[in-house]
Short mmCIF file of C-alpha atoms in Angstrom, two decimals:
data_model
loop_
_atom_site.label_atom_id
_atom_site.label_comp_id
_atom_site.label_asym_id
_atom_site.label_seq_id
_atom_site.Cartn_x
_atom_site.Cartn_y
_atom_site.Cartn_z
CA MET A 29 48.07 82.70 -30.17
CA ALA A 30 45.29 82.86 -27.56
CA HIS A 31 42.72 82.30 -30.31
CA VAL A 32 44.55 79.13 -31.43
CA MET A 33 44.70 77.82 -27.82
CA ARG A 34 41.00 78.42 -27.29
CA SER A 35 40.09 76.65 -30.52
CA HIS A 36 42.19 73.55 -29.59
CA ILE A 37 41.43 73.28 -25.87
CA LEU A 38 38.18 71.31 -26.33
CA PRO A 39 39.78 68.60 -28.50
CA ILE A 40 42.66 68.32 -26.00
CA ILE A 41 40.22 67.87 -23.09
CA LEU A 42 38.20 65.31 -25.04
CA ALA A 43 41.37 63.39 -25.93
CA PHE A 44 42.40 63.35 -22.24
CA ILE A 45 38.95 62.07 -21.19
CA LEU A 46 39.12 59.36 -23.88
CA PHE A 47 42.59 58.33 -22.67
CA VAL A 48 41.46 58.05 -19.02
CA MET A 49 38.39 56.03 -20.02
CA SER A 50 40.54 53.70 -22.15
CA VAL A 51 42.86 52.99 -19.22
CA ASN A 52 39.84 52.24 -17.01
CA SER A 53 38.33 49.99 -19.70
CA LEU A 54 41.55 47.98 -19.98
CA ASP A 55 41.49 47.42 -16.23
CA GLN A 56 37.88 46.24 -16.39
CA VAL A 57 38.63 43.88 -19.29
CA ASP A 58 41.56 42.45 -17.30
CA LYS A 59 39.30 41.85 -14.28
CA TRP A 60 36.63 40.26 -16.48
CA TRP A 61 39.21 37.95 -18.06
CA ALA A 62 40.54 36.94 -14.62
CA ARG A 63 37.00 36.05 -13.48
CA GLN A 64 36.38 33.94 -16.59
CA THR A 65 39.61 31.94 -16.25
CA PRO A 66 39.38 29.00 -13.81
CA ALA A 67 42.13 28.70 -11.21
CA ILE A 68 42.98 25.18 -12.44
CA SER A 69 42.37 23.52 -15.80
CA TRP A 70 42.27 19.75 -15.30
CA GLN A 71 43.64 17.45 -18.02
CA GLY A 72 43.24 14.02 -16.39
CA VAL A 73 44.24 11.57 -13.70
CA GLU A 74 46.37 8.44 -13.54
CA VAL A 75 45.63 5.90 -10.80
CA MET A 76 48.86 4.45 -9.40
CA THR A 77 47.25 1.90 -7.03
CA GLN A 78 44.34 0.22 -8.83
CA THR A 79 43.33 -2.00 -5.90
CA VAL A 80 43.24 -0.72 -2.32
CA SER A 81 42.18 -2.36 0.94
CA PRO A 82 40.75 -0.45 3.92
CA GLY A 83 43.72 1.05 5.76
CA GLY A 84 45.71 1.13 2.51
CA VAL A 85 46.85 4.12 0.47
CA LEU A 86 45.29 5.22 -2.81
CA THR A 87 47.93 7.07 -4.85
CA VAL A 88 47.00 9.13 -7.92
CA ASP A 89 48.68 11.60 -10.27
CA TYR A 90 46.45 14.44 -11.44
CA THR A 91 47.53 16.44 -14.50
CA ALA A 92 46.55 20.10 -14.43
CA THR A 93 47.51 23.56 -15.58
CA ILE A 94 47.51 26.04 -12.71
CA ASN A 95 46.28 29.37 -14.04
CA LYS A 96 46.26 31.33 -10.78
CA GLN A 97 47.16 30.73 -7.16
CA CYS A 98 44.10 30.59 -4.91
CA PRO A 99 43.84 29.08 -1.43
CA ALA A 100 41.27 26.30 -1.41
CA ASP A 101 39.20 24.01 0.77
CA LEU A 102 39.27 20.47 -0.66
CA ARG A 103 36.43 18.09 0.18
CA GLY A 104 36.97 14.45 -0.69
CA PHE A 105 34.69 11.45 -0.47
CA ILE A 106 34.35 7.90 -1.74
CA GLU A 107 31.34 6.83 -3.77
CA ALA A 108 30.27 3.17 -3.71
CA PRO A 109 28.95 1.31 -6.80
CA ASP A 110 25.34 1.81 -5.65
CA GLY A 111 25.78 5.60 -5.54
CA THR A 112 26.02 5.88 -1.76
CA VAL A 113 28.87 7.74 -0.07
CA PRO A 114 30.23 5.54 2.77
CA ILE A 115 33.30 7.70 3.45
CA ARG A 116 33.65 11.47 3.70
CA PHE A 117 37.10 12.90 4.36
CA PRO A 118 37.76 15.98 6.51
CA VAL A 119 38.20 19.29 4.70
CA VAL A 120 41.83 19.85 3.69
CA ALA A 121 43.46 23.20 2.86
CA GLY A 122 45.25 23.40 -0.47
CA GLY A 123 45.70 25.45 -3.63
CA TYR A 124 49.11 26.90 -2.92
CA ALA A 125 50.90 25.75 -6.09
CA LYS A 126 52.41 28.47 -8.27
CA PRO A 127 50.86 29.17 -11.69
CA THR A 128 52.34 27.24 -14.62
CA GLU A 129 52.24 27.63 -18.38
CA GLU A 130 52.43 23.88 -19.01
CA PRO A 131 50.43 21.04 -17.43
CA ARG A 132 52.07 19.56 -14.35
CA ASN A 133 51.59 16.42 -12.28
CA ILE A 134 50.08 16.67 -8.82
CA ARG A 135 50.61 13.49 -6.79
CA VAL A 136 48.05 12.78 -4.09
CA SER A 137 48.06 9.89 -1.60
CA VAL A 138 44.86 9.17 0.32
CA THR A 139 44.62 6.70 3.20
CA ILE A 140 41.39 4.73 2.93
CA PRO A 141 39.74 4.43 6.38
CA GLU A 142 39.30 0.99 7.95
CA THR A 143 35.51 1.43 8.20
CA SER A 144 32.77 3.55 6.72
CA ASP A 145 31.55 6.69 8.48
CA PRO A 146 29.49 6.08 11.65
CA GLY A 147 25.89 5.13 10.95
CA LEU A 148 26.50 4.12 7.34
CA ALA A 149 26.55 0.67 5.74
CA PRO A 150 29.83 -1.25 6.01
CA LEU A 151 32.39 -1.15 3.21
CA LYS A 152 31.99 -3.78 0.48
CA SER A 153 34.41 -4.98 -2.17
CA GLY A 154 33.88 -3.55 -5.62
CA PRO A 155 34.64 -0.60 -7.88
CA HIS A 156 34.58 2.73 -6.06
CA ILE A 157 35.28 6.34 -6.99
CA TYR A 158 37.34 8.87 -5.05
CA ARG A 159 35.87 12.30 -5.81
CA THR A 160 37.08 15.74 -4.78
CA VAL A 161 35.40 19.15 -4.97
CA ALA A 162 37.26 22.38 -4.29
CA THR A 163 36.14 25.77 -3.04
CA ARG A 164 38.77 28.31 -4.09
CA TYR A 165 39.13 31.76 -2.58
CA CYS A 166 40.56 33.87 -5.40
CA PRO A 167 40.97 37.67 -5.38
CA GLU A 168 38.21 37.88 -8.02
CA GLY A 169 35.76 35.91 -5.84
CA VAL A 170 34.93 32.42 -4.62
CA GLU A 171 35.17 29.65 -7.23
CA GLU A 172 33.50 26.24 -6.90
CA ASP A 173 35.35 23.51 -8.79
CA ALA A 174 33.53 20.22 -9.29
CA SER A 175 35.57 19.34 -12.39
CA VAL A 176 38.41 17.59 -10.52
CA PRO A 177 38.70 14.23 -12.35
CA ASP A 178 37.15 11.23 -10.62
CA VAL A 179 39.54 8.47 -9.49
CA PRO A 180 38.16 4.98 -10.14
CA PHE A 181 39.68 2.19 -8.06
CA PHE A 182 38.79 -1.23 -6.73
CA LEU A 183 38.18 -1.51 -2.99
CA GLU A 184 39.02 -4.98 -1.70
CA VAL A 185 37.49 -5.65 1.69
CA ALA A 186 38.65 -8.79 3.55
CA ARG A 187 35.80 -10.98 4.74
#
């Protein structure tokens, strides 16, 4: 009996080592997959208010699938037709929506300031873009998201 145990102990030890390494590998694959999956997958945006005046509210519906919940810093700004950025919004905290399997609507209302930022050219009527970038703080690391859909709208400034 002792001879049989001695002849099978090495394969048993090797099988145990293989099992422990497999469990560790699965954990590493899971972490790798989590790092490769973005927190939010954007599908599009629908602009509810096509024309906005300074002091008015721009309302949009984003469509997105939330893959994981990560607190975020959202930085928004408005880009003029000539490529300048006359308005920069303060950083807003966000990213607290629960993960979803299906795309969901995210309604956002933004008040357009009466004037451009200090020291910049005054606002002019014309097509503008509201753009947002997000910095997400996920357990797997910091994620920069510049793929939030742009929101085209017409800014109508009274003369």
